[in-house]
Short mmCIF file of C-alpha atoms and ligand atoms in Angstrom, two decimals:
data_model
loop_
_atom_site.label_atom_id
_atom_site.label_comp_id
_atom_site.label_asym_id
_atom_site.label_seq_id
_atom_site.Cartn_x
_atom_site.Cartn_y
_atom_site.Cartn_z
CA UNK A 1 83.29 117.97 83.28
CA UNK A 2 86.82 119.02 82.32
CA UNK A 3 88.00 119.60 78.75
CA UNK A 4 91.04 118.63 76.72
CA UNK A 5 91.93 119.57 73.17
CA UNK A 6 94.74 117.70 71.45
CA UNK A 7 96.09 118.74 68.07
CA UNK A 8 98.04 116.28 65.95
CA UNK A 9 99.60 116.83 62.55
CA UNK A 10 101.26 114.37 60.18
CA UNK A 11 104.26 116.72 59.91
CA UNK A 12 104.89 116.93 63.68
CA UNK A 13 106.54 113.67 64.69
CA UNK A 14 109.07 112.65 67.35
CA UNK A 15 110.53 109.72 65.42
CA UNK A 16 109.89 106.07 64.68
CA UNK A 17 108.44 103.96 67.48
CA UNK A 18 111.41 102.04 68.96
CA UNK A 19 109.83 98.61 69.33
CA UNK A 20 112.28 97.78 72.14
CA UNK A 21 110.37 100.32 74.24
CA UNK A 22 107.96 97.53 75.17
CA UNK A 23 110.40 95.37 77.07
CA UNK A 24 110.03 93.37 80.25
CA UNK A 25 112.30 91.81 82.83
CA UNK A 26 112.80 88.30 84.23
CA UNK A 27 115.00 88.21 87.32
CA UNK A 28 115.92 85.25 89.49
CA UNK A 29 113.95 86.87 92.27
CA UNK A 30 111.03 85.59 94.31
CA UNK A 31 108.68 83.64 92.04
CA UNK A 32 109.41 85.29 88.69
CA UNK A 33 111.34 82.32 87.27
CA UNK A 34 110.43 79.44 89.59
CA UNK A 35 106.62 78.92 89.68
CA UNK A 36 106.36 81.94 87.36
CA UNK A 37 107.61 81.17 83.86
CA UNK A 38 109.05 77.77 84.89
CA UNK A 39 107.34 75.11 86.96
CA UNK A 40 108.03 71.48 86.02
CA UNK A 41 105.17 69.33 87.21
CA UNK A 42 102.54 72.05 86.84
CA UNK A 43 99.52 70.71 84.90
CA UNK A 44 100.18 73.38 82.24
CA UNK A 45 103.95 72.81 81.99
CA UNK A 46 105.48 71.61 78.73
CA UNK A 47 108.23 68.98 78.58
CA UNK A 48 110.83 71.64 79.44
CA UNK A 49 108.90 72.88 82.48
CA UNK A 50 107.71 76.13 80.83
CA UNK A 51 104.23 77.06 81.98
CA UNK A 52 102.08 77.23 78.86
CA UNK A 53 99.37 79.25 80.61
CA UNK A 54 101.94 81.89 81.57
CA UNK A 55 103.50 81.81 78.09
CA UNK A 56 100.09 82.46 76.52
CA UNK A 57 99.65 85.52 78.74
CA UNK A 58 103.18 86.71 77.94
CA UNK A 59 102.40 86.49 74.22
CA UNK A 60 99.19 88.40 74.76
CA UNK A 61 101.06 91.06 76.76
CA UNK A 62 103.48 91.37 73.86
CA UNK A 63 106.89 92.35 75.28
CA UNK A 64 109.49 92.70 72.55
CA UNK A 65 112.64 92.24 74.62
CA UNK A 66 113.24 90.67 78.06
CA UNK A 67 116.11 91.55 80.39
CA UNK A 68 117.66 88.61 82.30
CA UNK A 69 118.83 87.34 84.89
CA UNK A 70 118.80 90.48 87.09
CA UNK A 71 118.61 92.95 88.68
CA UNK A 72 120.39 92.83 92.00
CA UNK A 73 120.67 89.05 91.56
CA UNK A 74 123.16 89.39 88.71
CA UNK A 75 125.72 91.16 90.89
CA UNK A 76 126.55 87.90 92.69
CA UNK A 77 125.67 85.44 89.91
CA UNK A 78 128.09 82.98 88.34
CA UNK A 79 126.61 82.33 84.90
CA UNK A 80 128.51 79.02 84.54
CA UNK A 81 126.38 77.63 87.41
CA UNK A 82 123.35 77.77 85.12
CA UNK A 83 124.72 75.78 82.16
CA UNK A 84 125.52 72.09 81.67
CA UNK A 85 123.74 69.05 83.08
CA UNK A 86 121.07 70.19 85.54
CA UNK A 87 121.93 67.50 88.11
CA UNK A 88 125.48 68.83 88.33
CA UNK A 89 124.54 72.47 88.82
CA UNK A 90 125.40 73.85 92.26
CA UNK A 91 122.92 75.20 94.77
CA UNK A 92 124.04 78.65 95.94
CA UNK A 93 123.09 81.33 98.39
CA UNK A 94 121.81 84.41 96.56
CA UNK A 95 122.78 87.28 98.83
CA UNK A 96 120.75 89.87 96.91
CA UNK A 97 117.39 88.36 97.85
CA UNK A 98 118.44 86.03 100.71
CA UNK A 99 117.28 83.07 98.68
CA UNK A 100 118.58 79.62 97.73
CA UNK A 101 119.21 79.44 93.99
CA UNK A 102 118.96 75.88 92.63
CA UNK A 103 120.25 76.86 89.17
CA UNK A 104 117.70 74.47 87.62
CA UNK A 105 116.94 77.31 85.22
CA UNK A 106 119.84 79.03 83.47
CA UNK A 107 121.00 80.51 80.19
CA UNK A 108 120.01 77.66 77.85
CA UNK A 109 116.59 77.41 79.44
CA UNK A 110 116.08 81.16 79.10
CA UNK A 111 117.15 81.14 75.46
CA UNK A 112 114.64 78.34 74.78
CA UNK A 113 111.91 80.15 76.69
CA UNK A 114 112.62 83.44 74.86
CA UNK A 115 112.27 81.68 71.51
CA UNK A 116 108.93 80.28 72.60
CA UNK A 117 107.80 83.71 73.85
CA UNK A 118 109.13 85.38 70.69
CA UNK A 119 111.16 88.00 72.56
CA UNK A 120 114.66 89.38 72.12
CA UNK A 121 117.09 88.67 74.96
CA UNK A 122 118.80 91.44 76.91
CA UNK A 123 121.49 89.71 78.96
CA UNK A 124 123.12 91.30 81.99
CA UNK A 125 126.67 90.46 83.10
CA UNK A 126 127.91 90.46 86.68
CA UNK A 127 130.08 93.52 87.33
CA UNK A 128 129.51 93.35 91.09
CA UNK A 129 131.67 90.41 92.17
CA UNK A 130 133.15 89.75 88.73
CA UNK A 131 134.84 91.57 85.90
CA UNK A 132 136.23 91.70 82.39
CA UNK A 133 137.16 88.04 81.92
CA UNK A 134 133.86 86.45 83.02
CA UNK A 135 131.84 88.88 80.89
CA UNK A 136 134.11 88.32 77.88
CA UNK A 137 133.82 84.55 78.33
CA UNK A 138 130.03 84.74 78.45
CA UNK A 139 129.90 86.59 75.12
CA UNK A 140 132.19 83.94 73.64
CA UNK A 141 130.00 81.17 75.10
CA UNK A 142 126.79 82.76 73.79
CA UNK A 143 127.77 84.26 70.45
CA UNK A 144 130.93 82.67 69.04
CA UNK A 145 130.10 79.93 66.50
CA UNK A 146 132.60 77.21 67.52
CA UNK A 147 136.23 76.11 67.77
CA UNK A 148 137.12 77.78 71.09
CA UNK A 149 136.88 76.64 74.69
CA UNK A 150 133.70 78.55 75.60
CA UNK A 151 131.87 78.18 72.29
CA UNK A 152 132.57 74.45 72.20
CA UNK A 153 131.32 74.13 75.77
CA UNK A 154 128.02 75.65 74.61
CA UNK A 155 127.89 73.07 71.83
CA UNK A 156 128.66 70.28 74.30
CA UNK A 157 125.81 71.60 76.42
CA UNK A 158 123.41 71.07 73.55
CA UNK A 159 123.34 74.33 71.54
CA UNK A 160 125.12 73.90 68.21
CA UNK A 161 124.12 77.36 66.99
CA UNK A 162 125.23 80.54 68.72
CA UNK A 163 122.56 82.34 70.74
CA UNK A 164 123.43 85.57 68.95
CA UNK A 165 122.49 87.84 71.84
CA UNK A 166 122.79 91.45 70.66
CA UNK A 167 121.84 93.45 73.73
CA UNK A 168 123.91 93.37 76.97
CA UNK A 169 123.80 95.23 80.29
CA UNK A 170 127.14 96.03 81.91
CA UNK A 171 126.00 95.16 85.43
CA UNK A 172 123.12 96.48 87.51
CA UNK A 173 122.63 99.45 89.89
CA UNK A 174 126.28 99.57 90.91
CA UNK A 175 125.83 103.03 92.46
CA UNK A 176 123.56 101.49 95.13
CA UNK A 177 124.88 100.71 98.63
CA UNK A 178 122.56 97.64 98.59
CA UNK A 179 124.31 96.22 95.54
CA UNK A 180 126.71 93.28 95.95
CA UNK A 181 130.05 94.72 94.82
CA UNK A 182 128.83 98.33 94.56
CA UNK A 183 131.28 100.85 93.17
CA UNK A 184 132.15 104.51 92.92
CA UNK A 185 131.47 106.17 89.58
CA UNK A 186 135.23 106.21 88.85
CA UNK A 187 135.61 102.52 89.61
CA UNK A 188 132.56 101.55 87.61
CA UNK A 189 133.31 103.88 84.69
CA UNK A 190 136.72 102.30 84.13
CA UNK A 191 135.41 98.76 84.63
CA UNK A 192 132.52 99.36 82.22
CA UNK A 193 134.92 100.78 79.63
CA UNK A 194 137.34 97.85 79.81
CA UNK A 195 134.59 95.22 79.97
CA UNK A 196 132.84 96.79 77.00
CA UNK A 197 136.06 96.73 74.97
CA UNK A 198 136.68 93.07 75.74
CA UNK A 199 133.09 92.04 75.00
CA UNK A 200 133.12 93.90 71.67
CA UNK A 201 136.46 92.33 70.76
CA UNK A 202 134.65 88.97 70.87
CA UNK A 203 131.55 90.20 69.03
CA UNK A 204 131.64 93.73 67.57
CA UNK A 205 127.96 93.57 66.66
CA UNK A 206 126.70 93.68 70.26
CA UNK A 207 125.09 96.73 71.86
CA UNK A 208 125.99 97.68 75.43
CA UNK A 209 124.12 99.44 78.22
CA UNK A 210 126.16 101.19 80.92
CA UNK A 211 124.66 101.44 84.40
CA UNK A 212 123.13 104.83 85.19
CA UNK A 213 121.75 105.97 88.55
CA UNK A 214 119.47 103.56 90.41
CA UNK A 215 116.92 106.35 90.71
CA UNK A 216 116.61 110.11 90.52
CA UNK A 217 116.91 110.48 94.32
CA UNK A 218 120.41 108.98 94.49
CA UNK A 219 122.84 111.56 95.93
CA UNK A 220 125.18 110.91 93.00
CA UNK A 221 122.48 111.25 90.31
CA UNK A 222 123.88 113.30 87.44
CA UNK A 223 127.52 113.17 88.49
CA UNK A 224 127.41 109.34 88.27
CA UNK A 225 126.24 109.42 84.63
CA UNK A 226 128.75 112.17 83.83
CA UNK A 227 131.72 110.30 85.27
CA UNK A 228 130.75 106.90 83.86
CA UNK A 229 130.23 108.29 80.36
CA UNK A 230 133.36 110.41 80.50
CA UNK A 231 135.20 107.07 80.73
CA UNK A 232 133.04 104.84 78.57
CA UNK A 233 131.23 107.07 76.04
CA UNK A 234 132.96 105.59 73.01
CA UNK A 235 132.50 101.99 74.12
CA UNK A 236 128.82 101.95 75.14
CA UNK A 237 125.58 102.53 73.27
CA UNK A 238 123.10 103.28 76.05
CA UNK A 239 122.98 104.48 79.65
CA UNK A 240 120.36 102.92 81.93
CA UNK A 241 117.60 104.55 83.97
CA UNK A 242 115.52 102.93 86.73
CA UNK A 243 112.41 104.36 88.45
CA UNK A 244 109.69 102.98 90.69
CA UNK A 245 106.70 104.95 91.93
CA UNK A 246 103.96 104.41 94.49
CA UNK A 247 101.06 106.27 96.07
CA UNK A 248 102.04 107.91 99.36
CA UNK A 249 99.60 108.65 102.21
CA UNK A 250 96.51 108.43 100.01
CA UNK A 251 97.72 111.32 97.80
CA UNK A 252 96.23 109.89 94.61
CA UNK A 253 96.49 113.17 92.66
CA UNK A 254 100.29 113.33 93.00
CA UNK A 255 100.58 109.62 92.23
CA UNK A 256 98.51 110.03 89.07
CA UNK A 257 100.91 112.81 88.03
CA UNK A 258 104.16 110.83 88.51
CA UNK A 259 104.77 110.78 84.75
CA UNK A 260 105.71 114.45 85.21
CA UNK A 261 108.63 113.22 87.30
CA UNK A 262 109.47 110.53 84.74
CA UNK A 263 109.53 113.16 81.96
CA UNK A 264 111.86 115.39 84.00
CA UNK A 265 114.10 112.45 84.96
CA UNK A 266 114.52 111.47 81.29
CA UNK A 267 115.18 115.08 80.25
CA UNK A 268 117.88 115.31 82.96
CA UNK A 269 119.68 112.19 81.77
CA UNK A 270 119.53 113.34 78.14
CA UNK A 271 121.08 116.68 79.19
CA UNK A 272 123.93 114.88 81.02
CA UNK A 273 124.61 112.49 78.14
CA UNK A 274 124.71 115.37 75.69
CA UNK A 275 127.01 117.41 77.93
CA UNK A 276 129.54 114.56 77.92
CA UNK A 277 129.11 114.19 74.16
CA UNK A 278 129.85 117.88 73.61
CA UNK A 279 132.77 118.07 76.04
CA UNK A 280 134.34 114.93 74.58
CA UNK A 281 133.74 116.09 70.99
CA UNK A 282 132.06 112.72 70.31
CA UNK A 283 130.06 112.30 67.14
CA UNK A 284 128.06 109.21 67.98
CA UNK A 285 124.95 109.45 70.13
CA UNK A 286 124.46 107.49 73.35
CA UNK A 287 120.77 106.79 73.97
CA UNK A 288 118.76 105.65 76.98
CA UNK A 289 117.73 102.21 78.14
CA UNK A 290 115.01 102.69 80.79
CA UNK A 291 115.48 99.11 81.84
CA UNK A 292 113.50 99.07 85.09
CA UNK A 293 110.28 101.02 85.64
CA UNK A 294 106.93 100.37 87.26
CA UNK A 295 104.67 101.01 90.21
CA UNK A 296 106.19 99.32 93.28
CA UNK A 297 104.79 99.69 96.79
CA UNK A 298 108.19 99.75 98.45
CA UNK A 299 106.78 101.01 101.72
CA UNK A 300 103.57 100.33 103.54
CA UNK A 301 102.71 96.86 102.29
CA UNK A 302 105.05 94.57 104.18
CA UNK A 303 103.38 91.58 105.79
CA UNK A 304 104.74 88.36 107.24
CA UNK A 305 103.67 86.55 104.10
CA UNK A 306 104.82 89.22 101.70
CA UNK A 307 108.15 90.62 102.85
CA UNK A 308 109.74 93.34 100.81
CA UNK A 309 113.36 93.56 99.76
CA UNK A 310 114.68 90.26 101.15
CA UNK A 311 113.23 86.94 102.23
CA UNK A 312 113.13 85.80 105.84
CA UNK A 313 115.23 82.66 106.25
CA UNK A 314 116.95 80.83 103.38
CA UNK A 315 114.39 79.27 101.03
CA UNK A 316 113.96 78.61 97.32
CA UNK A 317 111.68 81.03 95.46
CA UNK A 318 110.03 82.81 98.41
CA UNK A 319 107.08 85.10 97.75
CA UNK A 320 108.69 88.53 97.22
CA UNK A 321 107.12 91.89 96.33
CA UNK A 322 104.03 90.37 94.72
CA UNK A 323 102.23 93.69 94.53
CA UNK A 324 98.55 93.56 93.62
CA UNK A 325 97.70 96.36 91.20
CA UNK A 326 94.46 98.33 91.20
CA UNK A 327 92.69 100.63 88.74
CA UNK A 328 94.70 103.68 89.84
CA UNK A 329 97.98 101.82 89.25
CA UNK A 330 96.86 100.86 85.73
CA UNK A 331 96.12 104.48 84.81
CA UNK A 332 99.53 105.52 86.17
CA UNK A 333 101.27 102.75 84.21
CA UNK A 334 99.50 104.01 81.08
CA UNK A 335 100.97 107.49 81.66
CA UNK A 336 104.47 106.01 82.15
CA UNK A 337 104.20 104.38 78.73
CA UNK A 338 103.06 107.75 77.31
CA UNK A 339 106.17 109.35 78.83
CA UNK A 340 108.43 106.72 77.24
CA UNK A 341 106.75 107.27 73.85
CA UNK A 342 107.12 111.07 74.20
CA UNK A 343 110.87 110.46 74.55
CA UNK A 344 111.11 107.81 71.85
CA UNK A 345 113.75 109.83 70.00
CA UNK A 346 116.20 109.14 72.86
CA UNK A 347 114.74 106.34 74.98
CA UNK A 348 115.26 103.36 72.70
CA UNK A 349 114.80 100.50 75.16
CA UNK A 350 112.54 100.20 78.20
CA UNK A 351 111.69 97.27 80.45
CA UNK A 352 108.76 97.10 82.79
CA UNK A 353 109.92 95.33 85.94
CA UNK A 354 109.12 92.52 86.17
CA UNK A 355 107.16 90.01 84.04
CA UNK A 356 105.55 87.48 86.39
CA UNK A 357 104.65 87.65 90.11
CA UNK A 358 107.41 90.07 91.16
CA UNK A 359 105.83 93.57 90.69
CA UNK A 360 104.37 92.16 87.51
CA UNK A 361 101.50 92.42 85.04
CA UNK A 362 101.05 88.63 85.22
CA UNK A 363 100.46 86.62 88.40
CA UNK A 364 100.58 82.87 88.86
CA UNK A 365 100.12 80.43 91.71
CA UNK A 366 102.22 77.33 92.23
CA UNK A 367 100.17 74.42 90.88
CA UNK A 368 97.36 76.89 90.23
CA UNK A 369 96.11 79.50 87.77
CA UNK A 370 97.75 82.47 86.05
CA UNK A 371 95.97 85.78 85.46
CA UNK A 372 96.32 89.36 84.25
CA UNK A 373 96.75 92.23 86.69
CA UNK A 374 95.16 95.63 85.94
CA UNK A 375 98.49 97.02 84.66
CA UNK A 376 98.56 94.29 82.00
CA UNK A 377 96.08 96.19 79.84
CA UNK A 378 97.78 99.52 79.02
CA UNK A 379 101.03 97.66 78.34
CA UNK A 380 99.39 95.07 76.09
CA UNK A 381 97.46 97.61 74.05
CA UNK A 382 100.34 100.08 73.63
CA UNK A 383 102.82 97.30 72.78
CA UNK A 384 100.42 96.05 70.14
CA UNK A 385 99.23 99.35 68.62
CA UNK A 386 102.18 101.77 68.94
CA UNK A 387 103.67 101.37 65.48
CA UNK A 388 105.07 103.65 62.80
CA UNK A 389 105.81 107.20 63.92
CA UNK A 390 105.32 108.84 67.30
CA UNK A 391 103.24 112.00 66.88
CA UNK A 392 104.19 115.19 68.71
CA UNK A 393 101.04 116.31 70.53
CA UNK A 394 99.88 119.79 71.42
CA UNK A 395 97.68 119.31 74.49
CA UNK A 396 95.48 122.03 75.92
CA UNK A 397 93.87 120.50 79.01
CA UNK A 398 92.06 121.58 82.16
CA UNK A 399 94.62 121.64 84.97
CA UNK A 400 94.54 119.52 88.10
CA UNK A 401 96.20 120.60 91.37
CA UNK A 402 98.73 118.20 92.92
CA UNK A 403 100.85 118.52 96.08
CA UNK A 404 104.02 117.25 94.46
CA UNK A 405 103.90 118.67 90.95
CA UNK A 406 101.67 121.72 91.16
CA UNK A 407 99.13 122.05 88.34
CA UNK A 408 99.26 119.26 85.75
CA UNK A 409 97.19 118.39 82.67
CA UNK A 410 94.17 116.37 83.69
CA UNK A 411 94.44 114.47 80.39
CA UNK A 412 97.76 112.85 79.52
CA UNK A 413 98.22 111.31 76.08
CA UNK A 414 100.47 109.82 73.43
CA UNK A 415 99.75 108.91 69.83
CA UNK A 416 101.34 107.02 66.96
CA UNK A 417 100.68 107.00 63.23
CA UNK A 418 101.21 103.84 61.22
CA UNK A 419 101.19 105.28 57.71
CA UNK A 420 101.73 101.91 56.05
CA UNK A 421 98.62 100.40 57.61
CA UNK A 422 96.67 103.65 57.63
CA UNK A 423 96.00 103.75 61.38
CA UNK A 424 96.40 106.24 64.19
CA UNK A 425 96.54 105.02 67.80
CA UNK A 426 95.51 107.43 70.56
CA UNK A 427 96.45 106.55 74.14
CA UNK A 428 94.57 108.67 76.69
CA UNK A 429 94.57 108.93 80.48
CA UNK A 430 92.07 110.94 82.51
CA UNK A 431 93.74 111.63 85.87
CA UNK A 432 90.71 113.15 87.57
CA UNK A 433 89.13 110.97 90.25
CA UNK A 434 85.82 112.78 89.95
CA UNK A 435 85.29 114.39 86.54
CA UNK A 436 84.83 113.01 83.06
CA UNK A 437 86.75 114.87 80.38
CA UNK A 438 85.28 116.17 77.16
CA UNK A 439 87.99 115.40 74.58
CA UNK A 440 88.56 116.80 71.11
CA UNK A 441 91.44 115.57 68.94
CA UNK A 442 92.04 117.78 65.92
CA UNK A 443 93.46 115.53 63.19
CA UNK A 444 95.02 118.21 61.00
CA UNK A 445 96.27 116.87 57.69
CA UNK A 446 95.62 113.23 58.51
CA UNK A 447 92.74 112.80 56.10
CA UNK A 448 89.26 111.39 56.48
CA UNK A 449 89.16 109.13 59.49
CA UNK A 450 86.86 106.56 61.01
CA UNK A 451 86.92 104.92 64.43
CA UNK A 452 88.07 101.31 64.23
CA UNK A 453 87.94 100.53 67.94
CA UNK A 454 87.75 102.33 71.28
CA UNK A 455 88.34 100.72 74.67
CA UNK A 456 88.60 102.01 78.21
CA UNK A 457 89.92 100.77 81.55
CA UNK A 458 88.17 102.43 84.46
CA UNK A 459 86.54 101.72 87.81
CA UNK A 460 84.16 98.77 87.27
CA UNK A 461 80.54 99.06 88.32
CA UNK A 462 80.14 98.67 92.06
CA UNK A 463 83.92 99.02 92.58
CA UNK A 464 86.24 101.81 93.57
CA UNK A 465 89.65 103.03 92.43
CA UNK A 466 91.40 100.36 94.52
CA UNK A 467 89.73 97.28 92.99
CA UNK A 468 92.13 94.76 91.52
CA UNK A 469 92.22 91.36 89.85
CA UNK A 470 92.90 88.65 92.40
CA UNK A 471 93.08 84.87 92.31
CA UNK A 472 89.38 84.48 93.16
CA UNK A 473 88.21 87.28 90.87
CA UNK A 474 90.68 87.46 88.01
CA UNK A 475 88.83 89.68 85.53
CA UNK A 476 87.35 92.41 87.68
CA UNK A 477 89.49 95.12 86.06
CA UNK A 478 89.89 95.12 82.30
CA UNK A 479 89.01 96.90 79.09
CA UNK A 480 85.43 97.61 78.05
CA UNK A 481 84.15 99.43 74.95
CA UNK A 482 84.47 103.23 75.14
CA UNK A 483 81.12 104.33 73.74
CA UNK A 484 80.30 107.51 71.89
CA UNK A 485 83.62 108.11 70.11
CA UNK A 486 82.98 109.96 66.83
CA UNK A 487 84.86 111.75 64.11
CA UNK A 488 83.15 115.03 63.28
CA UNK A 489 84.61 117.60 60.84
CA UNK A 490 88.14 116.19 61.05
CA UNK A 491 88.17 115.92 64.84
CA UNK A 492 87.68 113.00 67.22
CA UNK A 493 85.14 113.66 69.95
CA UNK A 494 84.99 111.49 73.04
CA UNK A 495 84.18 111.58 76.73
CA UNK A 496 86.86 110.04 78.95
CA UNK A 497 85.40 108.69 82.22
CA UNK A 498 86.99 109.81 85.50
CA UNK A 499 90.11 107.82 86.42
CA UNK A 500 90.48 106.01 83.13
CA UNK A 501 92.94 104.92 80.50
CA UNK A 502 91.68 104.56 76.93
CA UNK A 503 92.93 103.43 73.56
CA UNK A 504 91.28 104.63 70.35
CA UNK A 505 92.31 103.23 66.97
CA UNK A 506 91.45 105.28 63.90
CA UNK A 507 91.56 104.34 60.23
CA UNK A 508 92.86 107.08 57.98
CA UNK A 509 92.47 107.56 54.27
CA UNK A 510 95.86 106.51 52.87
CA UNK A 511 97.89 109.14 51.04
O1 AHR B 1 113.11 94.82 90.14
C1 AHR B 1 113.45 94.62 91.48
C2 AHR B 1 114.82 95.19 91.83
O2 AHR B 1 114.75 96.59 91.80
C3 AHR B 1 115.96 94.85 90.92
O3 AHR B 1 116.57 93.64 91.23
C4 AHR B 1 116.93 95.97 91.17
O4 AHR B 1 117.74 96.22 90.05
C5 AHR B 1 116.03 97.14 91.55
O5 AHR B 1 116.49 97.79 92.67
#
C-alpha cells in the first residue's frame, strides 16, 4: 500500500474552470466524419445523415467546443468545395491523408451537426496552400449578416442567419515538414499576422489561435513560438500546442507519468509567450489553445488493415489510426486532463484529438454499432463535473520510479470547487500497477462535507491492464462504484485501487 495526502483550501485556487478546456476535434480524416458522425443510410441516421447513436454518445461525452475540419487536412482544403448543392460539389484528392474527399459533408453540415451536438465551433482556415483572401472570405461567408458577395452566397446556400463562429485557427502544424505548404517561422509569423488582421477587419469579435510547434520534440520548438509571436502578438489571442503520447517497449511506468512531460511542455510555452510579451512591452495576455492532445500509438501498431499516417491507394474514408484504448490509456488520459486543469489559468482551450474512430473516445462501424472506448470515461466525468474554480492542490505522495521522468507522485490529482452548487469534484489517478493507495484529502476551510458519489475505472475482474472495449464486448472497461469513501474529521479517506482513475463528488455546507 502506498499513501497520498492532498490538502485543499478554499483560498488556494488557480482560477475559474475554462469550459473550453473540454474540447474535441472532427477532422476530414479516415472515418471521423464519414461513417463516424455522418452516414446517410445508416439505420440510426436522421434525415440529414447524422448518426443519432453517435450524437447521443457525443452528448454523453460532453465536449464544449469542436475543432474542424483539420488537422493536416485543412492545409490543402478549399472550403468553397464544401458549400452549395451537394451534387455540384467536386471530388478531390486529399494529399494529407491520401484519400478521396467527396465533399458531401462541409461547413453547413458541420454547423447543423454542432447545433445538434450543442458544441461551439472552432474553425480552422487553410494557411498551407492558401492565404489572406480565402480566410477573409470565409469569415465574411460565415459571420457577415448579408448584403455582400460571400454573405449572400451563404444565404443562397440556405443559411439566412450568420453562423457567428467566434473561434478560429490560423492554419495547422505549419512547422511540420509533413504539412502541405509548410513554412518557416518567419514566413508563417508574417502570414498569420496579416491573415489575422484581415479576418478581424471583417469581424472584430473573433478570437484567433496562431500555430505553435507541432510537438515538444520539434527542432524549432521555442524559437518557432518566439518568432511567430514577435510578429503576431497583437493580432492573435492564443498560441496552439499539440502532443501525442504512447507506451514504448512495455515501459508502463514512464507512460503513466507522461503528464509530467505535458506539465513541462505547457510551462515552456507559457515562458516563451511571456518573454515575447515582456520584450514587446505588450499589455494584453496571449493564452494557450492545446488543440490536439491524446494517446496515439504512432509506432508499433501498423497493420495492413490499419495503416498509420496515410492510406494505401486512393479511397474514400479509409480506416486510419483507429487506436483501441485500454485501461492504462484511460488512466493516462485522466492525468492529461488533470494537467490541463492545473494550467487552467493559461490553457483556455483544449481539444482531445479526435472525436470518433480516429484516435477517439467513440468508435462506430459502418452500418453497425457505436460504443465508448475506455478513454471516454475520464473525459466525460471531468467535462461534466469540473465547474467553478480550480483548486490548487498540495500533494504529498509516495514516489514511483520511472525511466523517463525519475521519481514521480504515484497519485496524480486535480480538483474543482463549484461554490454556487456546493460541490467539490476530486479527480484521482493511481499510477501504480501493483499497489493500492491509501488517500487522505484534507478539506481545510471547505466546511462539513458528505460524499455524493464515488466512481472508479480500473482493471475489470478477470482482465489485465490491456483490456479494452471492442465491437463484440463494448462495456468491458467502464466506471464502477468506488466503495469505502468517507469523510472523517474534515478529511476524505479512500483507497484507490492499483492502476485506476477515480472521481469523487462531495457536497459542502454552503457559506
Ligand atoms: O489528429 C491527427 C493529426 O495529427 C492531425 O491531422 C495533425 O494536425 C496532427 O499531426
